[in-house]
DNA sequence: TTCTTTGCAAACAGTTTGCACCTAT
DNA sequence: ATAGGTGCAAACTGTTTGCAAAGAA
């Protein structure tokens, strides 16, 4: 979990970024900032339906789009058939993704951080965004195999 | 250009991988293995229409899918709205992608190769696939800005 | 009040699929 | 001969959009 945010902090964060603190946005942020999951829009929808059954999938997408534009969250994009996943960790880091069950794990280490700085220096441009994904079977799927 | 392949080599490559060497596949491979571009299915379609006007987009997609399954080519997948790009370079390498014009450049260096091995060791799983994308404005788009 | 956001359904775009015909081996 | 490939159009799916009603500032 990157941040463990409470209601007041969330409202403040939204306002700081020029976003109106609607109930829907608060609930979406509350979930997203307090989980290690990397949920899809649909998964967020289902989670939130418990508390807020009338929320629409278009609102989820719209909120996620807003948060992404403000660089508050990061979108993990895959192929056309697979839905995007979202997470609040916006530091460059590796996502270890299971090709079977699509479970996603964040990976950060000193070696990686040091290494990545060197690479970015070598490339000598200002990166807007970093996507570093390693596809490897998770422990559960490795056993099942 | 990773490989500069001639007709005979392409036919052999297809056969080695248990794929029938149809004319369509030969032409697709011939283009893909002899360019530094990272074309989309649609771009391949347009290029190939010159030589082979009756080819269908479904055939392109099907061939690309086959080549990918045999690990002969690599698919660069983006968001749902953007089409995938394809390239014959299947070694772990960085793709430097321009967020404006979507131009894609392969980047490999000794530093990268050395460190990537270390990182993979640290993670201690057998990766099936690596996706390392850096989004940074290309020179052309930087100027225009 | 004013400007933004919500929520619904319809639209969108890249990709896949079903199926009849064709072709490489 | 026959397993596998092609090509068309229709289907699929995650995401976006237009618009009227509701809500935050």
Coordinates of C-alpha atoms (C1' of nucleotides) in Angstrom, one line a residue:
Chain A
X1 CA 0.0 0.0 0.0
X2 CA 1.5 3.3 -1.1
X3 CA -0.7 5.6 0.8
X4 CA -3.2 4.9 3.6
X5 CA -5.5 7.8 3.2
X6 CA -8.5 8.9 5.2
X7 CA -11.5 10.8 4.1
X8 CA -10.2 14.3 4.9
X9 CA -6.9 13.7 3.1
X10 CA -8.7 12.4 0.0
X11 CA -11.0 15.5 -0.1
X12 CA -7.9 17.7 0.2
X13 CA -6.1 15.8 -2.5
X14 CA -9.0 16.2 -4.9
X15 CA -9.3 19.9 -4.2
X16 CA -5.5 20.5 -4.6
X17 CA -5.9 19.1 -8.0
X18 CA -8.8 21.2 -9.0
X19 CA -11.3 18.3 -8.8
X20 CA -14.7 18.6 -7.1
X21 CA -14.9 16.2 -4.2
X22 CA -18.0 14.3 -5.2
X23 CA -19.1 11.3 -3.1
X24 CA -18.3 9.0 -6.0
X25 CA -14.7 10.2 -6.3
X26 CA -14.2 10.0 -2.6
X27 CA -15.3 6.4 -2.5
X28 CA -13.2 5.4 -5.6
X29 CA -10.1 7.1 -4.1
X30 CA -10.7 5.6 -0.7
X31 CA -10.7 2.1 -2.2
X32 CA -7.8 2.7 -4.5
X33 CA -5.5 4.3 -2.0
X34 CA -6.1 1.7 0.7
X35 CA -5.5 -1.5 -1.2
X36 CA -2.5 -3.4 -2.7
X37 CA -4.8 -4.8 -5.4
X38 CA -4.4 -3.3 -8.9
X39 CA -8.1 -3.3 -9.8
X40 CA -9.7 -2.8 -13.1
X41 CA -12.5 -0.3 -13.6
X42 CA -15.0 -3.2 -13.5
X43 CA -13.5 -4.5 -10.2
X44 CA -13.7 -1.0 -8.7
X45 CA -17.3 -0.9 -9.9
X46 CA -18.1 -4.1 -8.1
X47 CA -16.4 -3.2 -4.9
X48 CA -18.1 0.2 -4.8
X49 CA -21.5 -1.2 -5.6
X50 CA -21.6 -2.6 -2.1
X51 CA -21.6 0.9 -0.6
X52 CA -23.0 2.8 -3.5
X53 CA -25.2 0.7 -5.7
X54 CA -26.2 3.3 -8.2
X55 CA -22.7 4.3 -9.4
X56 CA -22.2 4.0 -13.1
X57 CA -19.2 2.4 -14.9
X58 CA -18.9 5.7 -17.0
X59 CA -18.3 7.6 -13.7
X60 CA -15.6 5.1 -12.7
X61 CA -13.8 5.5 -16.0
X62 CA -14.2 9.3 -15.9
X63 CA -12.8 9.5 -12.4
X64 CA -9.9 7.2 -13.3
X65 CA -9.2 9.4 -16.3
X66 CA -9.2 12.5 -14.2
X67 CA -6.9 11.0 -11.5
X68 CA -4.6 9.8 -14.2
X69 CA -4.4 13.2 -15.9
X70 CA -3.4 14.7 -12.5
X71 CA -0.8 12.0 -12.2
X72 CA -2.3 10.8 -9.0
X73 CA -2.7 7.3 -10.2
X74 CA -1.1 5.1 -12.8
X75 CA -2.8 3.0 -15.5
X76 CA -1.5 -0.4 -16.4
X77 CA -2.6 -0.9 -20.0
X78 CA -2.6 -4.3 -21.7
X79 CA -3.9 -5.7 -25.0
X80 CA -7.2 -4.7 -26.5
X81 CA -9.0 -7.6 -25.0
X82 CA -7.8 -7.1 -21.4
X83 CA -9.0 -4.2 -19.2
X84 CA -6.6 -1.7 -17.8
X85 CA -5.6 -1.9 -14.1
X86 CA -5.1 1.1 -11.8
X87 CA -2.8 1.7 -8.9
X88 CA -1.7 4.7 -6.8
X89 CA 2.0 3.9 -7.1
X90 CA 3.3 6.4 -9.6
X91 CA 7.1 5.9 -8.9
X92 CA 9.0 4.0 -11.6
X93 CA 8.7 0.4 -10.5
X94 CA 8.4 -3.1 -11.9
X95 CA 5.0 -4.8 -12.2
X96 CA 5.3 -8.6 -12.0
X97 CA 2.3 -9.9 -13.8
X98 CA 1.1 -13.5 -13.9
X99 CA 0.2 -14.4 -17.5
X100 CA -2.4 -16.9 -16.2
X101 CA -4.4 -15.2 -13.5
X102 CA -3.3 -11.6 -14.2
X103 CA -2.3 -11.1 -10.6
X104 CA -0.1 -8.0 -10.3
X105 CA 2.7 -7.4 -7.8
X106 CA 4.8 -4.3 -7.4
X107 CA 8.5 -4.7 -7.2
X108 CA 11.0 -2.1 -6.0
X109 CA 14.5 -2.6 -4.9
X110 CA 17.7 -0.5 -4.5
X111 CA 19.3 -2.3 -7.4
X112 CA 16.4 -1.4 -9.6
X113 CA 16.2 2.2 -8.5
X114 CA 19.9 2.8 -9.1
X115 CA 19.8 0.9 -12.4
X116 CA 16.8 2.8 -13.7
X117 CA 18.4 6.2 -13.0
X118 CA 21.4 5.1 -15.0
X119 CA 19.4 4.0 -17.9
X120 CA 17.3 7.1 -18.0
X121 CA 20.6 9.1 -18.0
X122 CA 21.9 7.1 -20.9
X123 CA 18.7 7.7 -22.9
X124 CA 19.0 11.4 -22.3
X125 CA 15.4 12.5 -22.8
X126 CA 12.8 13.5 -20.2
X127 CA 10.5 10.5 -19.7
X128 CA 6.8 11.2 -19.1
X129 CA 6.0 7.7 -18.1
X130 CA 7.6 4.3 -17.4
X131 CA 6.1 0.9 -18.1
X132 CA 8.2 -2.0 -16.8
X133 CA 6.3 -5.3 -16.7
X134 CA 7.7 -8.7 -16.2
X135 CA 5.4 -11.6 -17.1
X136 CA 6.1 -14.6 -14.9
X137 CA 3.8 -17.2 -13.4
X138 CA 2.8 -16.4 -9.8
X139 CA 3.4 -19.0 -7.1
X140 CA -0.2 -20.3 -7.2
X141 CA -0.3 -20.8 -11.0
X142 CA 3.2 -22.3 -11.0
X143 CA 2.0 -25.0 -8.6
X144 CA -1.3 -25.7 -10.6
X145 CA 0.8 -26.1 -13.8
Chain B
X1 CA 17.0 -4.1 -38.2
X2 CA 17.3 -7.3 -36.3
X3 CA 17.3 -9.7 -39.1
X4 CA 17.7 -9.1 -42.8
X5 CA 15.9 -12.1 -44.2
X6 CA 15.5 -13.4 -47.7
X7 CA 12.7 -15.5 -49.1
X8 CA 14.3 -18.9 -48.6
X9 CA 15.2 -18.1 -44.9
X10 CA 11.7 -17.0 -44.3
X11 CA 10.2 -20.2 -45.7
X12 CA 12.6 -22.2 -43.6
X13 CA 11.7 -20.2 -40.5
X14 CA 8.0 -20.8 -41.0
X15 CA 8.5 -24.5 -41.6
X16 CA 10.8 -24.9 -38.6
X17 CA 7.9 -23.5 -36.5
X18 CA 5.3 -25.8 -38.0
X19 CA 3.7 -23.1 -40.1
X20 CA 2.7 -23.5 -43.7
X21 CA 4.6 -21.1 -45.9
X22 CA 1.7 -19.4 -47.6
X23 CA 2.3 -16.5 -49.8
X24 CA 0.6 -14.1 -47.4
X25 CA 2.8 -15.2 -44.5
X26 CA 5.9 -14.9 -46.6
X27 CA 5.1 -11.3 -47.6
X28 CA 4.2 -10.3 -44.0
X29 CA 7.5 -11.8 -42.7
X30 CA 9.5 -10.3 -45.5
X31 CA 8.3 -6.8 -44.6
X32 CA 8.5 -7.3 -40.8
X33 CA 12.0 -8.7 -40.8
X34 CA 13.4 -6.1 -43.1
X35 CA 12.3 -2.9 -41.5
X36 CA 13.1 -0.9 -38.4
X37 CA 9.6 0.3 -38.2
X38 CA 7.3 -1.2 -35.5
X39 CA 4.2 -1.3 -37.7
X40 CA 0.6 -2.0 -36.6
X41 CA -1.6 -4.6 -38.3
X42 CA -3.2 -1.8 -40.3
X43 CA 0.1 -0.5 -41.4
X44 CA 1.3 -3.9 -42.5
X45 CA -2.0 -4.3 -44.3
X46 CA -1.4 -1.0 -46.2
X47 CA 2.2 -1.8 -47.1
X48 CA 1.3 -5.3 -48.3
X49 CA -1.7 -4.2 -50.3
X50 CA 0.7 -2.8 -52.9
X51 CA 2.0 -6.3 -53.7
X52 CA -1.0 -8.3 -52.7
X53 CA -4.2 -6.2 -52.9
X54 CA -6.6 -9.0 -51.9
X55 CA -5.1 -9.7 -48.5
X56 CA -7.5 -9.4 -45.6
X57 CA -6.9 -7.8 -42.2
X58 CA -8.0 -11.0 -40.6
X59 CA -5.2 -12.8 -42.2
X60 CA -2.7 -10.2 -41.0
X61 CA -4.0 -10.5 -37.4
X62 CA -4.0 -14.3 -37.7
X63 CA -0.4 -14.5 -39.0
X64 CA 0.8 -12.0 -36.4
X65 CA -0.9 -14.1 -33.7
X66 CA 0.8 -17.3 -35.0
X67 CA 4.2 -15.6 -35.2
X68 CA 3.8 -14.3 -31.7
X69 CA 2.8 -17.7 -30.3
X70 CA 6.0 -19.2 -31.8
X71 CA 7.9 -16.3 -30.2
X72 CA 9.2 -15.2 -33.6
X73 CA 7.9 -11.7 -33.1
X74 CA 7.0 -9.4 -30.2
X75 CA 3.7 -7.5 -29.7
X76 CA 3.8 -4.0 -28.2
X77 CA 0.4 -3.6 -26.6
X78 CA -1.1 -0.3 -25.6
X79 CA -4.4 0.9 -24.4
X80 CA -7.7 -0.2 -25.8
X81 CA -8.0 2.5 -28.3
X82 CA -4.5 2.2 -29.7
X83 CA -3.5 -0.6 -32.0
X84 CA -0.7 -3.0 -31.2
X85 CA 2.6 -2.7 -32.9
X86 CA 4.8 -5.6 -33.9
X87 CA 8.6 -6.1 -34.2
X88 CA 10.9 -9.0 -34.7
X89 CA 13.2 -8.1 -31.8
X90 CA 12.4 -10.6 -29.1
X91 CA 15.4 -9.9 -26.8
X92 CA 14.6 -7.9 -23.7
X93 CA 15.1 -4.3 -24.7
X94 CA 13.7 -0.9 -24.0
X95 CA 11.2 0.7 -26.4
X96 CA 11.3 4.4 -26.4
X97 CA 7.9 5.6 -27.4
X98 CA 6.9 9.1 -28.3
X99 CA 3.6 10.0 -26.6
X100 CA 2.7 12.4 -29.4
X101 CA 3.4 10.7 -32.7
X102 CA 3.8 7.1 -31.3
X103 CA 7.1 6.6 -33.0
X104 CA 9.0 3.7 -31.5
X105 CA 12.7 3.3 -31.1
X106 CA 14.5 0.2 -29.8
X107 CA 17.1 0.8 -27.2
X108 CA 19.8 -1.6 -26.1
X109 CA 23.0 -1.0 -24.2
X110 CA 25.5 -2.9 -22.2
X111 CA 24.4 -1.2 -19.0
X112 CA 20.9 -2.2 -19.7
X113 CA 21.7 -5.9 -20.5
X114 CA 23.9 -6.3 -17.4
X115 CA 21.5 -4.7 -15.0
X116 CA 18.4 -6.4 -16.4
X117 CA 20.0 -9.8 -15.8
X118 CA 20.6 -8.8 -12.2
X119 CA 17.0 -7.6 -11.7
X120 CA 15.6 -10.8 -13.2
X121 CA 17.8 -12.7 -10.8
X122 CA 16.6 -10.7 -7.9
X123 CA 13.0 -11.4 -8.8
X124 CA 13.8 -15.1 -8.9
X125 CA 11.1 -16.3 -11.3
X126 CA 11.2 -17.4 -14.9
X127 CA 9.9 -14.5 -17.0
X128 CA 7.9 -15.3 -20.1
X129 CA 8.0 -11.9 -21.5
X130 CA 9.4 -8.4 -20.7
X131 CA 7.8 -5.1 -21.5
X132 CA 10.0 -2.1 -20.9
X133 CA 8.6 1.1 -22.4
X134 CA 9.8 4.6 -21.8
X135 CA 7.5 7.4 -23.0
X136 CA 9.4 10.5 -24.0
X137 CA 8.9 13.0 -26.7
X138 CA 11.0 12.2 -29.8
X139 CA 13.2 14.9 -31.3
X140 CA 10.7 16.0 -33.9
X141 CA 7.9 16.4 -31.5
X142 CA 10.1 18.1 -28.9
X143 CA 10.9 20.8 -31.5
X144 CA 7.3 21.3 -32.5
X145 CA 6.3 21.8 -28.9
Chain C
dT1 C1' -26.0 30.8 -9.6
dT2 C1' -22.6 28.6 -12.4
dC3 C1' -19.9 25.3 -13.9
dT4 C1' -18.8 20.5 -13.3
dT5 C1' -20.1 15.8 -12.7
dT6 C1' -23.2 11.9 -13.0
dG7 C1' -25.5 8.1 -15.3
dC8 C1' -27.7 6.0 -19.0
dA9 C1' -27.5 4.1 -23.5
dA10 C1' -25.5 4.3 -27.8
dA11 C1' -21.3 4.7 -30.3
dC12 C1' -16.5 3.5 -31.1
dA13 C1' -12.3 0.9 -32.6
dG14 C1' -9.2 -2.7 -32.5
dT15 C1' -9.4 -7.5 -32.6
dT16 C1' -11.5 -12.1 -33.0
dT17 C1' -14.5 -15.5 -34.9
dG18 C1' -17.7 -18.6 -37.8
dC19 C1' -17.8 -20.5 -41.9
dA20 C1' -17.3 -21.7 -46.8
dC21 C1' -13.7 -22.0 -49.9
dC22 C1' -8.9 -22.7 -51.1
dT23 C1' -4.0 -24.4 -50.8
dA24 C1' 0.5 -26.2 -49.2
dT25 C1' 2.4 -30.3 -48.0
Chain D
dA1 C1' -5.9 -36.4 -49.7
dT2 C1' -6.3 -33.5 -45.9
dA3 C1' -4.9 -30.6 -42.2
dG4 C1' -4.6 -26.1 -42.0
dG5 C1' -5.0 -21.2 -43.9
dT6 C1' -7.7 -17.4 -46.1
dG7 C1' -11.2 -13.8 -46.5
dC8 C1' -15.4 -11.8 -45.7
dA9 C1' -18.7 -9.8 -42.5
dA10 C1' -20.6 -10.0 -38.2
dA11 C1' -19.7 -10.3 -33.3
dC12 C1' -17.1 -9.0 -29.2
dT13 C1' -15.3 -6.0 -25.5
dG14 C1' -13.3 -2.3 -23.0
dT15 C1' -13.8 2.4 -23.2
dT16 C1' -15.7 6.9 -24.6
dT17 C1' -19.3 10.2 -25.6
dG18 C1' -23.7 13.0 -25.9
dC19 C1' -27.0 14.8 -23.3
dA20 C1' -30.3 15.8 -19.7
dA21 C1' -30.6 15.9 -14.7
dA22 C1' -28.2 16.5 -10.3
dG23 C1' -24.6 18.4 -7.3
dA24 C1' -20.4 21.1 -5.6
dA25 C1' -18.5 25.6 -5.1

